[in-house]
Amino acid sequence: MCSERKAVSVGAVIELEGLCKRYGPVTAVDDLSFTARPGMVTGFLGPNGAGKSTTMRVMLGLAAPDAGRALVGGRRYRELKRPLLQVGALLETAAPHRGRSGYAHLLWLARSQGIGVRRVREVLELVGLADAGRRRVGGYRPAGDRGVRVGARGAMTRTAVRG
């Protein structure tokens, strides 16, 4: 019921406590609490409209909660010094510019976080786009476009938090 809580979980990678988010009269997330621990695979499943994307947006600082809190590594996302090095997340709407190459997109993200060119090449290899990385994303098949997004949000990080 969207009440504030004060609890501390030691060793949590992701921690949500009493998270609530409303859009006008619609409650998208209602009193959600969970903890994801290091070394564990945590699934986040539910039907359309259950609040999964809204919860991810709150966790990533793209939306403010109406109540509760979302912590990543014990901090709010906006408090992380170099979030792309610590958190990898892929929201369906997160797509690279269709006119840029996969390499250019990943290089831009890497440079913004102090990640070297070598890692960009490694990531393109990891997502199966080593040869296609120099072509514009608009010319990729859907799987290639998704590979760049996965690389950008997940493989670019070397962390326990990937979603």
PDB file of C-alpha atoms in Angstrom:
ATOM      1  CA  MET A   1       0.000   0.000   0.000  1.00  0.00           C
ATOM      2  CA  CYS A   2       2.826   2.390  -0.836  1.00  0.00           C
ATOM      3  CA  SER A   3       4.196   2.755   2.684  1.00  0.00           C
ATOM      4  CA  GLU A   4       7.786   3.740   3.468  1.00  0.00           C
ATOM      5  CA  ARG A   5      10.056   1.094   5.015  1.00  0.00           C
ATOM      6  CA  LYS A   6      13.473   1.186   6.603  1.00  0.00           C
ATOM      7  CA  ALA A   7      15.350  -2.086   6.177  1.00  0.00           C
ATOM      8  CA  VAL A   8      18.923  -2.858   5.256  1.00  0.00           C
ATOM      9  CA  SER A   9      20.046  -5.970   3.386  1.00  0.00           C
ATOM     10  CA  VAL A  10      23.722  -6.746   3.629  1.00  0.00           C
ATOM     11  CA  GLY A  11      25.334  -7.923   0.388  1.00  0.00           C
ATOM     12  CA  ALA A  12      22.426  -7.064  -1.911  1.00  0.00           C
ATOM     13  CA  VAL A  13      23.257  -6.233  -5.520  1.00  0.00           C
ATOM     14  CA  ILE A  14      19.763  -4.897  -6.185  1.00  0.00           C
ATOM     15  CA  GLU A  15      17.325  -3.962  -3.460  1.00  0.00           C
ATOM     16  CA  LEU A  16      13.811  -2.590  -3.815  1.00  0.00           C
ATOM     17  CA  GLU A  17      11.868  -1.609  -0.716  1.00  0.00           C
ATOM     18  CA  GLY A  18       8.206  -0.649  -0.773  1.00  0.00           C
ATOM     19  CA  LEU A  19       8.512   0.666  -4.332  1.00  0.00           C
ATOM     20  CA  CYS A  20       5.433   2.446  -5.666  1.00  0.00           C
ATOM     21  CA  LYS A  21       4.938   4.296  -8.936  1.00  0.00           C
ATOM     22  CA  ARG A  22       1.734   5.911 -10.152  1.00  0.00           C
ATOM     23  CA  TYR A  23       0.860   7.596 -13.417  1.00  0.00           C
ATOM     24  CA  GLY A  24      -2.128   9.756 -12.544  1.00  0.00           C
ATOM     25  CA  PRO A  25      -4.849   7.463 -11.189  1.00  0.00           C
ATOM     26  CA  VAL A  26      -3.075   4.306 -12.430  1.00  0.00           C
ATOM     27  CA  THR A  27      -0.815   2.450 -10.016  1.00  0.00           C
ATOM     28  CA  ALA A  28       1.911   0.837 -12.131  1.00  0.00           C
ATOM     29  CA  VAL A  29       3.930  -0.601  -9.213  1.00  0.00           C
ATOM     30  CA  ASP A  30       2.403  -1.158  -5.778  1.00  0.00           C
ATOM     31  CA  ASP A  31       4.586  -1.833  -2.734  1.00  0.00           C
ATOM     32  CA  LEU A  32       7.198  -3.977  -4.508  1.00  0.00           C
ATOM     33  CA  SER A  33      10.094  -5.289  -2.429  1.00  0.00           C
ATOM     34  CA  PHE A  34      12.801  -7.768  -3.398  1.00  0.00           C
ATOM     35  CA  THR A  35      16.513  -8.362  -3.075  1.00  0.00           C
ATOM     36  CA  ALA A  36      18.897  -9.794  -5.669  1.00  0.00           C
ATOM     37  CA  ARG A  37      22.070 -11.216  -4.172  1.00  0.00           C
ATOM     38  CA  PRO A  38      25.506 -11.566  -5.798  1.00  0.00           C
ATOM     39  CA  GLY A  39      26.063 -14.767  -7.740  1.00  0.00           C
ATOM     40  CA  MET A  40      22.355 -15.496  -8.107  1.00  0.00           C
ATOM     41  CA  VAL A  41      20.255 -15.322 -11.255  1.00  0.00           C
ATOM     42  CA  THR A  42      17.124 -13.342 -10.501  1.00  0.00           C
ATOM     43  CA  GLY A  43      14.209 -13.464 -12.922  1.00  0.00           C
ATOM     44  CA  PHE A  44      11.779 -10.586 -13.271  1.00  0.00           C
ATOM     45  CA  LEU A  45       8.663 -11.998 -14.922  1.00  0.00           C
ATOM     46  CA  GLY A  46       5.040 -10.986 -15.259  1.00  0.00           C
ATOM     47  CA  PRO A  47       2.244 -10.320 -17.735  1.00  0.00           C
ATOM     48  CA  ASN A  48       1.971  -7.159 -19.818  1.00  0.00           C
ATOM     49  CA  GLY A  49       1.106  -4.228 -17.606  1.00  0.00           C
ATOM     50  CA  ALA A  50       2.461  -5.842 -14.426  1.00  0.00           C
ATOM     51  CA  GLY A  51       5.016  -3.057 -13.878  1.00  0.00           C
ATOM     52  CA  LYS A  52       8.248  -4.743 -14.995  1.00  0.00           C
ATOM     53  CA  SER A  53       9.378  -1.938 -17.315  1.00  0.00           C
ATOM     54  CA  THR A  54       8.263   0.739 -14.868  1.00  0.00           C
ATOM     55  CA  THR A  55      10.276  -0.944 -12.118  1.00  0.00           C
ATOM     56  CA  MET A  56      13.344  -1.073 -14.382  1.00  0.00           C
ATOM     57  CA  ARG A  57      12.898   2.619 -15.236  1.00  0.00           C
ATOM     58  CA  VAL A  58      12.796   3.495 -11.541  1.00  0.00           C
ATOM     59  CA  MET A  59      15.861   1.321 -10.848  1.00  0.00           C
ATOM     60  CA  LEU A  60      17.747   3.110 -13.653  1.00  0.00           C
ATOM     61  CA  GLY A  61      16.730   6.594 -12.540  1.00  0.00           C
ATOM     62  CA  LEU A  62      14.549   7.193 -15.604  1.00  0.00           C
ATOM     63  CA  ALA A  63      11.440   7.594 -13.445  1.00  0.00           C
ATOM     64  CA  ALA A  64      11.076   8.753  -9.850  1.00  0.00           C
ATOM     65  CA  PRO A  65       9.257   6.505  -7.379  1.00  0.00           C
ATOM     66  CA  ASP A  66       6.212   7.862  -5.576  1.00  0.00           C
ATOM     67  CA  ALA A  67       7.267   5.866  -2.512  1.00  0.00           C
ATOM     68  CA  GLY A  68       9.978   3.430  -1.529  1.00  0.00           C
ATOM     69  CA  ARG A  69      13.451   3.115  -2.936  1.00  0.00           C
ATOM     70  CA  ALA A  70      15.495   1.204  -5.475  1.00  0.00           C
ATOM     71  CA  LEU A  71      19.179   0.607  -4.780  1.00  0.00           C
ATOM     72  CA  VAL A  72      21.911  -0.849  -6.959  1.00  0.00           C
ATOM     73  CA  GLY A  73      24.986  -1.848  -5.011  1.00  0.00           C
ATOM     74  CA  GLY A  74      23.614   0.031  -2.009  1.00  0.00           C
ATOM     75  CA  ARG A  75      23.105   3.322  -3.904  1.00  0.00           C
ATOM     76  CA  ARG A  76      20.489   4.980  -6.024  1.00  0.00           C
ATOM     77  CA  TYR A  77      21.416   4.733  -9.703  1.00  0.00           C
ATOM     78  CA  ARG A  78      21.969   8.494 -10.010  1.00  0.00           C
ATOM     79  CA  GLU A  79      24.535   8.300  -7.180  1.00  0.00           C
ATOM     80  CA  LEU A  80      26.757   5.790  -9.018  1.00  0.00           C
ATOM     81  CA  LYS A  81      29.944   7.470 -10.252  1.00  0.00           C
ATOM     82  CA  ARG A  82      30.252   5.525 -13.516  1.00  0.00           C
ATOM     83  CA  PRO A  83      26.973   3.657 -13.924  1.00  0.00           C
ATOM     84  CA  LEU A  84      27.732   2.019 -17.282  1.00  0.00           C
ATOM     85  CA  LEU A  85      30.670   0.246 -15.666  1.00  0.00           C
ATOM     86  CA  GLN A  86      28.475  -1.004 -12.847  1.00  0.00           C
ATOM     87  CA  VAL A  87      25.053  -1.707 -14.345  1.00  0.00           C
ATOM     88  CA  GLY A  88      24.008  -3.217 -17.646  1.00  0.00           C
ATOM     89  CA  ALA A  89      20.313  -3.027 -18.492  1.00  0.00           C
ATOM     90  CA  LEU A  90      18.403  -3.486 -21.721  1.00  0.00           C
ATOM     91  CA  LEU A  91      15.003  -1.878 -22.063  1.00  0.00           C
ATOM     92  CA  GLU A  92      13.177  -2.676 -25.291  1.00  0.00           C
ATOM     93  CA  THR A  93      13.091   0.987 -26.300  1.00  0.00           C
ATOM     94  CA  ALA A  94      16.859   1.382 -25.929  1.00  0.00           C
ATOM     95  CA  ALA A  95      18.063   1.287 -29.526  1.00  0.00           C
ATOM     96  CA  PRO A  96      21.171   2.702 -31.191  1.00  0.00           C
ATOM     97  CA  HIS A  97      20.781   5.399 -33.834  1.00  0.00           C
ATOM     98  CA  ARG A  98      19.977   3.635 -37.128  1.00  0.00           C
ATOM     99  CA  GLY A  99      22.506   5.762 -39.038  1.00  0.00           C
ATOM    100  CA  ARG A 100      25.467   4.853 -36.815  1.00  0.00           C
ATOM    101  CA  SER A 101      27.481   1.680 -36.919  1.00  0.00           C
ATOM    102  CA  GLY A 102      27.373  -0.737 -34.009  1.00  0.00           C
ATOM    103  CA  TYR A 103      31.054   0.008 -33.464  1.00  0.00           C
ATOM    104  CA  ALA A 104      30.449   3.782 -33.346  1.00  0.00           C
ATOM    105  CA  HIS A 105      27.562   3.356 -30.914  1.00  0.00           C
ATOM    106  CA  LEU A 106      29.546   1.163 -28.520  1.00  0.00           C
ATOM    107  CA  LEU A 107      32.634   3.373 -28.852  1.00  0.00           C
ATOM    108  CA  TRP A 108      30.581   6.438 -27.914  1.00  0.00           C
ATOM    109  CA  LEU A 109      29.234   4.674 -24.812  1.00  0.00           C
ATOM    110  CA  ALA A 110      32.672   3.303 -23.930  1.00  0.00           C
ATOM    111  CA  ARG A 111      34.395   6.675 -24.145  1.00  0.00           C
ATOM    112  CA  SER A 112      31.749   8.288 -21.944  1.00  0.00           C
ATOM    113  CA  GLN A 113      32.671   5.807 -19.209  1.00  0.00           C
ATOM    114  CA  GLY A 114      36.444   5.558 -19.701  1.00  0.00           C
ATOM    115  CA  ILE A 115      36.267   2.110 -21.330  1.00  0.00           C
ATOM    116  CA  GLY A 116      38.953   1.296 -23.898  1.00  0.00           C
ATOM    117  CA  VAL A 117      38.616   0.527 -27.609  1.00  0.00           C
ATOM    118  CA  ARG A 118      39.775  -3.044 -27.031  1.00  0.00           C
ATOM    119  CA  ARG A 119      36.650  -3.719 -24.951  1.00  0.00           C
ATOM    120  CA  VAL A 120      34.431  -2.431 -27.779  1.00  0.00           C
ATOM    121  CA  ARG A 121      35.994  -4.986 -30.132  1.00  0.00           C
ATOM    122  CA  GLU A 122      35.584  -7.733 -27.497  1.00  0.00           C
ATOM    123  CA  VAL A 123      31.913  -6.854 -27.065  1.00  0.00           C
ATOM    124  CA  LEU A 124      31.221  -6.937 -30.817  1.00  0.00           C
ATOM    125  CA  GLU A 125      32.849 -10.372 -30.885  1.00  0.00           C
ATOM    126  CA  LEU A 126      30.775 -11.526 -27.883  1.00  0.00           C
ATOM    127  CA  VAL A 127      27.475 -10.554 -29.522  1.00  0.00           C
ATOM    128  CA  GLY A 128      28.452 -12.045 -32.901  1.00  0.00           C
ATOM    129  CA  LEU A 129      28.919  -8.747 -34.746  1.00  0.00           C
ATOM    130  CA  ALA A 130      32.696  -8.548 -35.187  1.00  0.00           C
ATOM    131  CA  ASP A 131      32.378  -8.401 -38.991  1.00  0.00           C
ATOM    132  CA  ALA A 132      29.156  -6.382 -39.158  1.00  0.00           C
ATOM    133  CA  GLY A 133      30.130  -3.846 -36.502  1.00  0.00           C
ATOM    134  CA  ARG A 134      31.224  -1.222 -39.050  1.00  0.00           C
ATOM    135  CA  ARG A 135      27.931  -1.295 -40.985  1.00  0.00           C
ATOM    136  CA  ARG A 136      25.096   1.059 -40.080  1.00  0.00           C
ATOM    137  CA  VAL A 137      22.677  -0.388 -37.546  1.00  0.00           C
ATOM    138  CA  GLY A 138      19.818   0.362 -39.964  1.00  0.00           C
ATOM    139  CA  GLY A 139      21.211  -2.360 -42.242  1.00  0.00           C
ATOM    140  CA  TYR A 140      21.317  -5.044 -39.539  1.00  0.00           C
ATOM    141  CA  ARG A 141      18.796  -7.810 -39.224  1.00  0.00           C
ATOM    142  CA  PRO A 142      16.720  -7.564 -36.018  1.00  0.00           C
ATOM    143  CA  ALA A 143      19.045 -10.000 -34.229  1.00  0.00           C
ATOM    144  CA  GLY A 144      22.045  -7.795 -35.057  1.00  0.00           C
ATOM    145  CA  ASP A 145      20.318  -4.676 -33.799  1.00  0.00           C
ATOM    146  CA  ARG A 146      19.482  -6.495 -30.576  1.00  0.00           C
ATOM    147  CA  GLY A 147      23.092  -7.691 -30.344  1.00  0.00           C
ATOM    148  CA  VAL A 148      24.337  -4.103 -30.346  1.00  0.00           C
ATOM    149  CA  ARG A 149      21.793  -3.216 -27.656  1.00  0.00           C
ATOM    150  CA  VAL A 150      22.802  -6.218 -25.560  1.00  0.00           C
ATOM    151  CA  GLY A 151      26.456  -5.289 -25.997  1.00  0.00           C
ATOM    152  CA  ALA A 152      25.802  -1.692 -25.117  1.00  0.00           C
ATOM    153  CA  ARG A 153      23.895  -2.400 -21.938  1.00  0.00           C
ATOM    154  CA  GLY A 154      25.234  -5.709 -20.730  1.00  0.00           C
ATOM    155  CA  ALA A 155      28.506  -6.937 -22.097  1.00  0.00           C
ATOM    156  CA  MET A 156      30.143  -3.500 -21.892  1.00  0.00           C
ATOM    157  CA  THR A 157      29.997  -3.785 -18.115  1.00  0.00           C
ATOM    158  CA  ARG A 158      32.041  -6.130 -15.983  1.00  0.00           C
ATOM    159  CA  THR A 159      29.696  -6.295 -13.067  1.00  0.00           C
ATOM    160  CA  ALA A 160      27.227  -8.470 -11.226  1.00  0.00           C
ATOM    161  CA  VAL A 161      24.257  -6.312 -12.234  1.00  0.00           C
ATOM    162  CA  ARG A 162      22.999  -7.036 -15.720  1.00  0.00           C
ATOM    163  CA  GLY A 163      19.329  -6.880 -16.573  1.00  0.00           C
TER     164      GLY A 163
END
